[in-house]
Amino acid sequence: MVKTIEYLNLSALAYADFKKSDTGLTLDEIIRDEQKNKSRKNFNLSDPQLFALQDSSNPLRSFVLLSQSPLTYTRTVKDRNGIRTITVENEFSCIALQNPETKEIIFAFRGTNNFGDWDTDGLIGSRVFPADWMGQFAAARKFVFQTLNQYGPICYNDQKAMFKAIGQGSNVSFTGHSLGGALAQYMTYKTAKLDKGDAGIKSVTFDAVGIGDNVGVSSIDADKYNSTDHVNSLDWVGTYGLQLGKTVTHIDNSEVDYISDASGLADEVHLGYDSLDIIFERAGSNLRLRMPGSLDAITVSSWYSSDNYKIETFKSANGSVITHTQVESLIQAMSSFQKDTGMTWEQAVINQPTQVQSIIQQYWTAPTT
């Protein structure tokens, strides 16, 4: 099962310009070639959304690039210079990858990336122009249809037959950011049959503009679709329009959320990350929690001012717990490790995971079975 953070990685990968020869290769093979030759545009593993792919043991690196939409196309134009053929950047862009173990096919749609995309953004923003009539939405249907016909278990005669047959139980999912997220939600909508209890193929999106009005979905039915949109709290695109499915609001990097202790109570913060993926650090009089590879960060205000401002316990996604006294000891241990090795903690997680895990286990208490 693909995790949310992995969908974030894949939605970011959709912005990379892959080579035609990359089709059929694993992400591991592509990444190794890119690290050696630096020959692909917008493929920077130092970006926060791609950072996790630096780890050679990341399961995503075994995924195979099945297909990709063409980056450019040619067309014939006639002007004062006569008739000529020109090359035009493709407004629509999508990649399809396959998990070699589960055989799930994941479509990652690229978001707004050129002037042509702004036209589509404007049409969505109007809320009155049907999505079925928009060029990029038609291109999304065509790309999904062609890819699943080539690599899926069944070949269909036309799009209508395919989208009627596939749905919530299909071994397929969609992801994307911004406009790409809107396209992913749209494919969930196209494969849903709510009257038959089918919420459509799963989509996990990031800061996607809501398309509910463009597809004629009522606010009552909107949350019935099999889609989850993760929204940056300050992103106006991701908070615009009627979203399909569930919306999860996250914290913007430039304005992190602040938590204050409720005096006299034993407070516990539940974090949607494993203990290995959580970094504690001091920020003035505050305690800051960062989650590398994601957009999330939390600040506990006035942590170092008084014990009254401390959160008693933090609980990770895997059930491990760390108390406020252990937090300070962990910060000191992390600082000592970084001084001794010359690595940042993020680098250590990738290059020395065994040592990092050993340190973390000293301070996080594993759940009892």
PDB file of C-alpha atoms in Angstrom, residues 107-332:
ATOM      1  CA  PHE A 107      -0.705   7.919 -12.193  1.00  0.00           C
ATOM      2  CA  ALA A 108       1.069  11.139 -11.143  1.00  0.00           C
ATOM      3  CA  PHE A 109      -0.236  14.268 -12.883  1.00  0.00           C
ATOM      4  CA  ARG A 110       1.924  17.385 -13.211  1.00  0.00           C
ATOM      5  CA  GLY A 111       0.524  20.663 -11.903  1.00  0.00           C
ATOM      6  CA  THR A 112       0.620  24.186 -13.309  1.00  0.00           C
ATOM      7  CA  ASN A 113       3.919  24.527 -15.170  1.00  0.00           C
ATOM      8  CA  ASN A 114       3.440  26.828 -18.187  1.00  0.00           C
ATOM      9  CA  PHE A 115       1.201  29.531 -19.627  1.00  0.00           C
ATOM     10  CA  GLY A 116      -1.142  26.974 -21.177  1.00  0.00           C
ATOM     11  CA  ASP A 117      -1.851  25.560 -17.729  1.00  0.00           C
ATOM     12  CA  TRP A 118      -3.033  28.979 -16.570  1.00  0.00           C
ATOM     13  CA  ASP A 119      -5.870  28.781 -19.078  1.00  0.00           C
ATOM     14  CA  THR A 120      -7.066  25.555 -17.484  1.00  0.00           C
ATOM     15  CA  ASP A 121      -6.656  27.035 -13.995  1.00  0.00           C
ATOM     16  CA  GLY A 122      -8.817  29.973 -15.055  1.00  0.00           C
ATOM     17  CA  LEU A 123     -11.523  27.704 -16.452  1.00  0.00           C
ATOM     18  CA  ILE A 124     -11.611  25.703 -13.225  1.00  0.00           C
ATOM     19  CA  GLY A 125     -11.730  28.940 -11.240  1.00  0.00           C
ATOM     20  CA  SER A 126     -14.785  30.084 -13.171  1.00  0.00           C
ATOM     21  CA  ARG A 127     -16.678  27.158 -11.594  1.00  0.00           C
ATOM     22  CA  VAL A 128     -19.103  27.096 -14.515  1.00  0.00           C
ATOM     23  CA  PHE A 129     -17.054  25.497 -17.291  1.00  0.00           C
ATOM     24  CA  PRO A 130     -17.583  21.695 -17.324  1.00  0.00           C
ATOM     25  CA  ALA A 131     -14.394  19.720 -16.681  1.00  0.00           C
ATOM     26  CA  ASP A 132     -15.275  17.259 -19.463  1.00  0.00           C
ATOM     27  CA  TRP A 133     -14.827  20.076 -21.986  1.00  0.00           C
ATOM     28  CA  MET A 134     -11.357  21.142 -20.826  1.00  0.00           C
ATOM     29  CA  GLY A 135      -8.399  19.976 -22.899  1.00  0.00           C
ATOM     30  CA  GLN A 136      -6.213  18.759 -20.046  1.00  0.00           C
ATOM     31  CA  PHE A 137      -9.040  16.747 -18.509  1.00  0.00           C
ATOM     32  CA  ALA A 138      -9.658  15.087 -21.872  1.00  0.00           C
ATOM     33  CA  ALA A 139      -5.919  14.404 -22.127  1.00  0.00           C
ATOM     34  CA  ALA A 140      -5.974  12.818 -18.658  1.00  0.00           C
ATOM     35  CA  ARG A 141      -8.801  10.474 -19.652  1.00  0.00           C
ATOM     36  CA  LYS A 142      -6.959   9.503 -22.839  1.00  0.00           C
ATOM     37  CA  PHE A 143      -3.628   8.873 -21.091  1.00  0.00           C
ATOM     38  CA  VAL A 144      -5.219   6.711 -18.383  1.00  0.00           C
ATOM     39  CA  PHE A 145      -7.217   4.799 -20.997  1.00  0.00           C
ATOM     40  CA  GLN A 146      -4.191   4.099 -23.190  1.00  0.00           C
ATOM     41  CA  THR A 147      -1.925   3.151 -20.292  1.00  0.00           C
ATOM     42  CA  LEU A 148      -4.376   0.777 -18.622  1.00  0.00           C
ATOM     43  CA  ASN A 149      -5.228  -0.813 -21.955  1.00  0.00           C
ATOM     44  CA  GLN A 150      -1.533  -1.493 -22.537  1.00  0.00           C
ATOM     45  CA  TYR A 151      -0.477  -2.541 -19.038  1.00  0.00           C
ATOM     46  CA  GLY A 152      -3.711  -3.422 -17.243  1.00  0.00           C
ATOM     47  CA  PRO A 153      -5.338  -6.856 -17.053  1.00  0.00           C
ATOM     48  CA  ILE A 154      -8.188  -6.061 -19.485  1.00  0.00           C
ATOM     49  CA  CYS A 155      -8.328  -4.202 -22.803  1.00  0.00           C
ATOM     50  CA  TYR A 156     -11.421  -2.042 -23.370  1.00  0.00           C
ATOM     51  CA  ASN A 157     -12.894  -0.772 -26.628  1.00  0.00           C
ATOM     52  CA  ASP A 158     -13.409   2.793 -25.445  1.00  0.00           C
ATOM     53  CA  GLN A 159     -13.075   5.104 -22.452  1.00  0.00           C
ATOM     54  CA  LYS A 160     -16.736   4.846 -21.492  1.00  0.00           C
ATOM     55  CA  ALA A 161     -16.517   1.071 -21.184  1.00  0.00           C
ATOM     56  CA  MET A 162     -13.299   1.254 -19.159  1.00  0.00           C
ATOM     57  CA  PHE A 163     -14.465   3.890 -16.690  1.00  0.00           C
ATOM     58  CA  LYS A 164     -17.730   2.033 -16.200  1.00  0.00           C
ATOM     59  CA  ALA A 165     -15.869  -1.191 -15.381  1.00  0.00           C
ATOM     60  CA  ILE A 166     -13.100   0.078 -13.099  1.00  0.00           C
ATOM     61  CA  GLY A 167     -13.617   1.715  -9.720  1.00  0.00           C
ATOM     62  CA  GLN A 168     -12.870   1.640  -6.019  1.00  0.00           C
ATOM     63  CA  GLY A 169     -11.603  -1.939  -6.008  1.00  0.00           C
ATOM     64  CA  SER A 170      -9.208  -1.476  -8.933  1.00  0.00           C
ATOM     65  CA  ASN A 171      -5.456  -1.820  -8.399  1.00  0.00           C
ATOM     66  CA  VAL A 172      -4.907   1.758  -9.560  1.00  0.00           C
ATOM     67  CA  SER A 173      -4.523   5.150  -7.876  1.00  0.00           C
ATOM     68  CA  PHE A 174      -4.005   8.789  -8.842  1.00  0.00           C
ATOM     69  CA  THR A 175      -1.941  11.604  -7.363  1.00  0.00           C
ATOM     70  CA  GLY A 176      -0.889  15.136  -8.239  1.00  0.00           C
ATOM     71  CA  HIS A 177      -0.196  18.627  -6.972  1.00  0.00           C
ATOM     72  CA  SER A 178      -2.159  21.812  -7.753  1.00  0.00           C
ATOM     73  CA  LEU A 179      -3.676  21.411 -11.238  1.00  0.00           C
ATOM     74  CA  GLY A 180      -2.282  17.868 -11.225  1.00  0.00           C
ATOM     75  CA  GLY A 181      -4.282  17.205  -8.081  1.00  0.00           C
ATOM     76  CA  ALA A 182      -7.419  18.485  -9.789  1.00  0.00           C
ATOM     77  CA  LEU A 183      -6.801  16.033 -12.653  1.00  0.00           C
ATOM     78  CA  ALA A 184      -6.305  13.201 -10.148  1.00  0.00           C
ATOM     79  CA  GLN A 185      -9.571  14.056  -8.367  1.00  0.00           C
ATOM     80  CA  TYR A 186     -11.290  14.218 -11.731  1.00  0.00           C
ATOM     81  CA  MET A 187     -10.245  10.638 -12.518  1.00  0.00           C
ATOM     82  CA  THR A 188     -11.698   9.531  -9.184  1.00  0.00           C
ATOM     83  CA  TYR A 189     -14.932  11.246 -10.189  1.00  0.00           C
ATOM     84  CA  LYS A 190     -14.944   9.622 -13.652  1.00  0.00           C
ATOM     85  CA  THR A 191     -14.539   6.126 -12.192  1.00  0.00           C
ATOM     86  CA  ALA A 192     -17.099   6.539  -9.384  1.00  0.00           C
ATOM     87  CA  LYS A 193     -20.631   5.151  -9.408  1.00  0.00           C
ATOM     88  CA  LEU A 194     -22.097   6.613  -6.230  1.00  0.00           C
ATOM     89  CA  ASP A 195     -25.552   5.211  -6.948  1.00  0.00           C
ATOM     90  CA  LYS A 196     -23.989   1.741  -6.768  1.00  0.00           C
ATOM     91  CA  GLY A 197     -21.848   2.455  -3.717  1.00  0.00           C
ATOM     92  CA  ASP A 198     -18.614   2.839  -5.705  1.00  0.00           C
ATOM     93  CA  ALA A 199     -16.633   5.916  -4.603  1.00  0.00           C
ATOM     94  CA  GLY A 200     -14.189   5.692  -7.509  1.00  0.00           C
ATOM     95  CA  ILE A 201     -10.504   4.900  -7.837  1.00  0.00           C
ATOM     96  CA  LYS A 202      -8.420   6.290  -4.987  1.00  0.00           C
ATOM     97  CA  SER A 203      -6.700   9.654  -5.394  1.00  0.00           C
ATOM     98  CA  VAL A 204      -4.315  11.329  -2.944  1.00  0.00           C
ATOM     99  CA  THR A 205      -3.633  14.946  -3.868  1.00  0.00           C
ATOM    100  CA  PHE A 206      -1.722  17.969  -2.602  1.00  0.00           C
ATOM    101  CA  ASP A 207      -3.008  21.546  -2.722  1.00  0.00           C
ATOM    102  CA  ALA A 208      -5.466  20.529  -5.430  1.00  0.00           C
ATOM    103  CA  VAL A 209      -8.007  23.079  -6.582  1.00  0.00           C
ATOM    104  CA  GLY A 210     -11.538  21.848  -5.924  1.00  0.00           C
ATOM    105  CA  ILE A 211     -13.410  20.717  -9.044  1.00  0.00           C
ATOM    106  CA  GLY A 212     -16.765  19.846  -7.488  1.00  0.00           C
ATOM    107  CA  ASP A 213     -18.565  22.720  -9.196  1.00  0.00           C
ATOM    108  CA  ASN A 214     -16.958  21.898 -12.552  1.00  0.00           C
ATOM    109  CA  VAL A 215     -18.276  18.337 -12.500  1.00  0.00           C
ATOM    110  CA  GLY A 216     -21.686  19.225 -11.097  1.00  0.00           C
ATOM    111  CA  VAL A 217     -21.253  17.516  -7.731  1.00  0.00           C
ATOM    112  CA  SER A 218     -23.364  18.790  -4.844  1.00  0.00           C
ATOM    113  CA  SER A 219     -21.826  19.660  -1.490  1.00  0.00           C
ATOM    114  CA  ILE A 220     -23.803  16.751  -0.034  1.00  0.00           C
ATOM    115  CA  ASP A 221     -22.206  14.186  -2.359  1.00  0.00           C
ATOM    116  CA  ALA A 222     -18.730  15.737  -2.581  1.00  0.00           C
ATOM    117  CA  ASP A 223     -17.349  14.001   0.503  1.00  0.00           C
ATOM    118  CA  LYS A 224     -18.474  10.569  -0.736  1.00  0.00           C
ATOM    119  CA  TYR A 225     -15.662  10.276  -3.286  1.00  0.00           C
ATOM    120  CA  ASN A 226     -12.546   8.178  -2.668  1.00  0.00           C
ATOM    121  CA  SER A 227     -10.185  11.148  -2.616  1.00  0.00           C
ATOM    122  CA  THR A 228      -8.004  12.809   0.029  1.00  0.00           C
ATOM    123  CA  ASP A 229      -6.545  16.268  -0.563  1.00  0.00           C
ATOM    124  CA  HIS A 230      -3.675  17.405   1.657  1.00  0.00           C
ATOM    125  CA  VAL A 231      -3.714  21.192   1.827  1.00  0.00           C
ATOM    126  CA  ASN A 232      -1.080  23.651   2.996  1.00  0.00           C
ATOM    127  CA  SER A 233      -2.779  25.958   5.480  1.00  0.00           C
ATOM    128  CA  LEU A 234      -1.697  29.100   3.589  1.00  0.00           C
ATOM    129  CA  ASP A 235      -2.145  27.835   0.023  1.00  0.00           C
ATOM    130  CA  TRP A 236      -5.059  29.656  -1.619  1.00  0.00           C
ATOM    131  CA  VAL A 237      -5.192  27.243  -4.575  1.00  0.00           C
ATOM    132  CA  GLY A 238      -5.594  24.210  -2.341  1.00  0.00           C
ATOM    133  CA  THR A 239      -8.370  25.855  -0.362  1.00  0.00           C
ATOM    134  CA  TYR A 240     -10.283  27.059  -3.442  1.00  0.00           C
ATOM    135  CA  GLY A 241     -13.396  25.407  -4.816  1.00  0.00           C
ATOM    136  CA  LEU A 242     -15.471  22.416  -3.755  1.00  0.00           C
ATOM    137  CA  GLN A 243     -13.165  19.510  -2.945  1.00  0.00           C
ATOM    138  CA  LEU A 244     -14.073  15.903  -3.614  1.00  0.00           C
ATOM    139  CA  GLY A 245     -13.621  13.488  -0.725  1.00  0.00           C
ATOM    140  CA  LYS A 246     -11.691  14.340   2.426  1.00  0.00           C
ATOM    141  CA  THR A 247      -9.530  17.427   2.998  1.00  0.00           C
ATOM    142  CA  VAL A 248      -6.600  17.288   5.434  1.00  0.00           C
ATOM    143  CA  THR A 249      -5.068  20.649   6.338  1.00  0.00           C
ATOM    144  CA  HIS A 250      -1.320  20.691   7.008  1.00  0.00           C
ATOM    145  CA  ILE A 251       1.073  23.347   8.193  1.00  0.00           C
ATOM    146  CA  ASP A 252       2.786  25.744   5.813  1.00  0.00           C
ATOM    147  CA  ASN A 253       6.585  25.829   6.175  1.00  0.00           C
ATOM    148  CA  SER A 254       6.609  29.620   6.335  1.00  0.00           C
ATOM    149  CA  GLU A 255       4.088  29.827   9.158  1.00  0.00           C
ATOM    150  CA  VAL A 256       4.226  26.780  11.390  1.00  0.00           C
ATOM    151  CA  ASP A 257       1.457  25.909  13.822  1.00  0.00           C
ATOM    152  CA  TYR A 258       1.969  26.705  17.480  1.00  0.00           C
ATOM    153  CA  ILE A 259       0.836  24.562  20.396  1.00  0.00           C
ATOM    154  CA  SER A 260       0.488  25.781  23.980  1.00  0.00           C
ATOM    155  CA  ASP A 261       0.310  23.507  26.994  1.00  0.00           C
ATOM    156  CA  ALA A 262      -3.016  23.367  28.806  1.00  0.00           C
ATOM    157  CA  SER A 263      -1.869  24.062  32.362  1.00  0.00           C
ATOM    158  CA  GLY A 264      -2.620  21.342  34.892  1.00  0.00           C
ATOM    159  CA  LEU A 265      -3.444  18.696  32.298  1.00  0.00           C
ATOM    160  CA  ALA A 266      -1.381  15.784  31.011  1.00  0.00           C
ATOM    161  CA  ASP A 267      -1.185  16.694  27.319  1.00  0.00           C
ATOM    162  CA  GLU A 268      -0.286  14.259  24.560  1.00  0.00           C
ATOM    163  CA  VAL A 269       0.355  15.158  20.914  1.00  0.00           C
ATOM    164  CA  HIS A 270      -0.296  12.434  18.338  1.00  0.00           C
ATOM    165  CA  LEU A 271       1.991  12.654  15.310  1.00  0.00           C
ATOM    166  CA  GLY A 272       1.290  11.021  11.963  1.00  0.00           C
ATOM    167  CA  TYR A 273       4.926  10.001  11.533  1.00  0.00           C
ATOM    168  CA  ASP A 274       7.193   7.226  12.810  1.00  0.00           C
ATOM    169  CA  SER A 275       9.736   8.185  15.463  1.00  0.00           C
ATOM    170  CA  LEU A 276      12.573   7.884  12.924  1.00  0.00           C
ATOM    171  CA  ASP A 277      10.964  10.643  10.834  1.00  0.00           C
ATOM    172  CA  ILE A 278      10.587  13.225  13.618  1.00  0.00           C
ATOM    173  CA  ILE A 279      13.317  15.733  14.480  1.00  0.00           C
ATOM    174  CA  PHE A 280      13.193  17.691  17.749  1.00  0.00           C
ATOM    175  CA  GLU A 281      15.196  20.913  17.976  1.00  0.00           C
ATOM    176  CA  ARG A 282      15.369  24.069  20.051  1.00  0.00           C
ATOM    177  CA  ALA A 283      14.243  27.322  18.419  1.00  0.00           C
ATOM    178  CA  GLY A 284      14.831  30.122  20.910  1.00  0.00           C
ATOM    179  CA  SER A 285      12.483  29.531  23.828  1.00  0.00           C
ATOM    180  CA  ASN A 286      10.334  27.211  21.718  1.00  0.00           C
ATOM    181  CA  LEU A 287      10.530  23.519  20.840  1.00  0.00           C
ATOM    182  CA  ARG A 288      10.253  22.740  17.133  1.00  0.00           C
ATOM    183  CA  LEU A 289       9.342  19.424  15.535  1.00  0.00           C
ATOM    184  CA  ARG A 290      10.258  18.895  11.886  1.00  0.00           C
ATOM    185  CA  MET A 291       9.329  16.039   9.580  1.00  0.00           C
ATOM    186  CA  PRO A 292      11.917  15.874   6.734  1.00  0.00           C
ATOM    187  CA  GLY A 293      10.437  15.126   3.324  1.00  0.00           C
ATOM    188  CA  SER A 294       7.072  16.657   4.212  1.00  0.00           C
ATOM    189  CA  LEU A 295       5.562  20.119   4.560  1.00  0.00           C
ATOM    190  CA  ASP A 296       4.816  19.641   8.260  1.00  0.00           C
ATOM    191  CA  ALA A 297       6.386  21.393  11.242  1.00  0.00           C
ATOM    192  CA  ILE A 298       5.087  22.070  14.748  1.00  0.00           C
ATOM    193  CA  THR A 299       6.302  24.586  17.315  1.00  0.00           C
ATOM    194  CA  VAL A 300       5.505  24.254  21.025  1.00  0.00           C
ATOM    195  CA  SER A 301       5.643  27.843  22.234  1.00  0.00           C
ATOM    196  CA  SER A 302       7.624  28.807  25.362  1.00  0.00           C
ATOM    197  CA  TRP A 303       8.783  25.212  25.921  1.00  0.00           C
ATOM    198  CA  TYR A 304      12.049  26.350  27.520  1.00  0.00           C
ATOM    199  CA  SER A 305      10.472  29.130  29.592  1.00  0.00           C
ATOM    200  CA  SER A 306       8.820  26.919  32.180  1.00  0.00           C
ATOM    201  CA  ASP A 307       7.735  23.319  32.791  1.00  0.00           C
ATOM    202  CA  ASN A 308       4.181  24.629  32.679  1.00  0.00           C
ATOM    203  CA  TYR A 309       4.563  25.098  28.917  1.00  0.00           C
ATOM    204  CA  LYS A 310       5.786  21.577  28.185  1.00  0.00           C
ATOM    205  CA  ILE A 311       3.651  18.930  26.483  1.00  0.00           C
ATOM    206  CA  GLU A 312       3.908  15.820  28.651  1.00  0.00           C
ATOM    207  CA  THR A 313       4.133  13.186  25.896  1.00  0.00           C
ATOM    208  CA  PHE A 314       4.381  12.831  22.128  1.00  0.00           C
ATOM    209  CA  LYS A 315       3.096   9.703  20.398  1.00  0.00           C
ATOM    210  CA  SER A 316       4.331   8.564  16.972  1.00  0.00           C
ATOM    211  CA  ALA A 317       2.345   6.834  14.239  1.00  0.00           C
ATOM    212  CA  ASN A 318       3.790   3.450  15.217  1.00  0.00           C
ATOM    213  CA  GLY A 319       2.670   3.900  18.837  1.00  0.00           C
ATOM    214  CA  SER A 320       6.041   4.790  20.373  1.00  0.00           C
ATOM    215  CA  VAL A 321       5.943   7.453  23.089  1.00  0.00           C
ATOM    216  CA  ILE A 322       8.502  10.026  24.246  1.00  0.00           C
ATOM    217  CA  THR A 323       8.092  12.154  27.381  1.00  0.00           C
ATOM    218  CA  HIS A 324       9.077  15.793  27.773  1.00  0.00           C
ATOM    219  CA  THR A 325      12.110  14.834  29.880  1.00  0.00           C
ATOM    220  CA  GLN A 326      13.307  12.369  27.253  1.00  0.00           C
ATOM    221  CA  VAL A 327      12.872  14.968  24.494  1.00  0.00           C
ATOM    222  CA  GLU A 328      15.639  17.146  25.926  1.00  0.00           C
ATOM    223  CA  SER A 329      17.945  14.138  26.333  1.00  0.00           C
ATOM    224  CA  LEU A 330      17.278  13.124  22.725  1.00  0.00           C
ATOM    225  CA  ILE A 331      18.096  16.625  21.458  1.00  0.00           C
ATOM    226  CA  GLN A 332      21.432  16.501  23.290  1.00  0.00           C
TER     227      GLN A 332
END
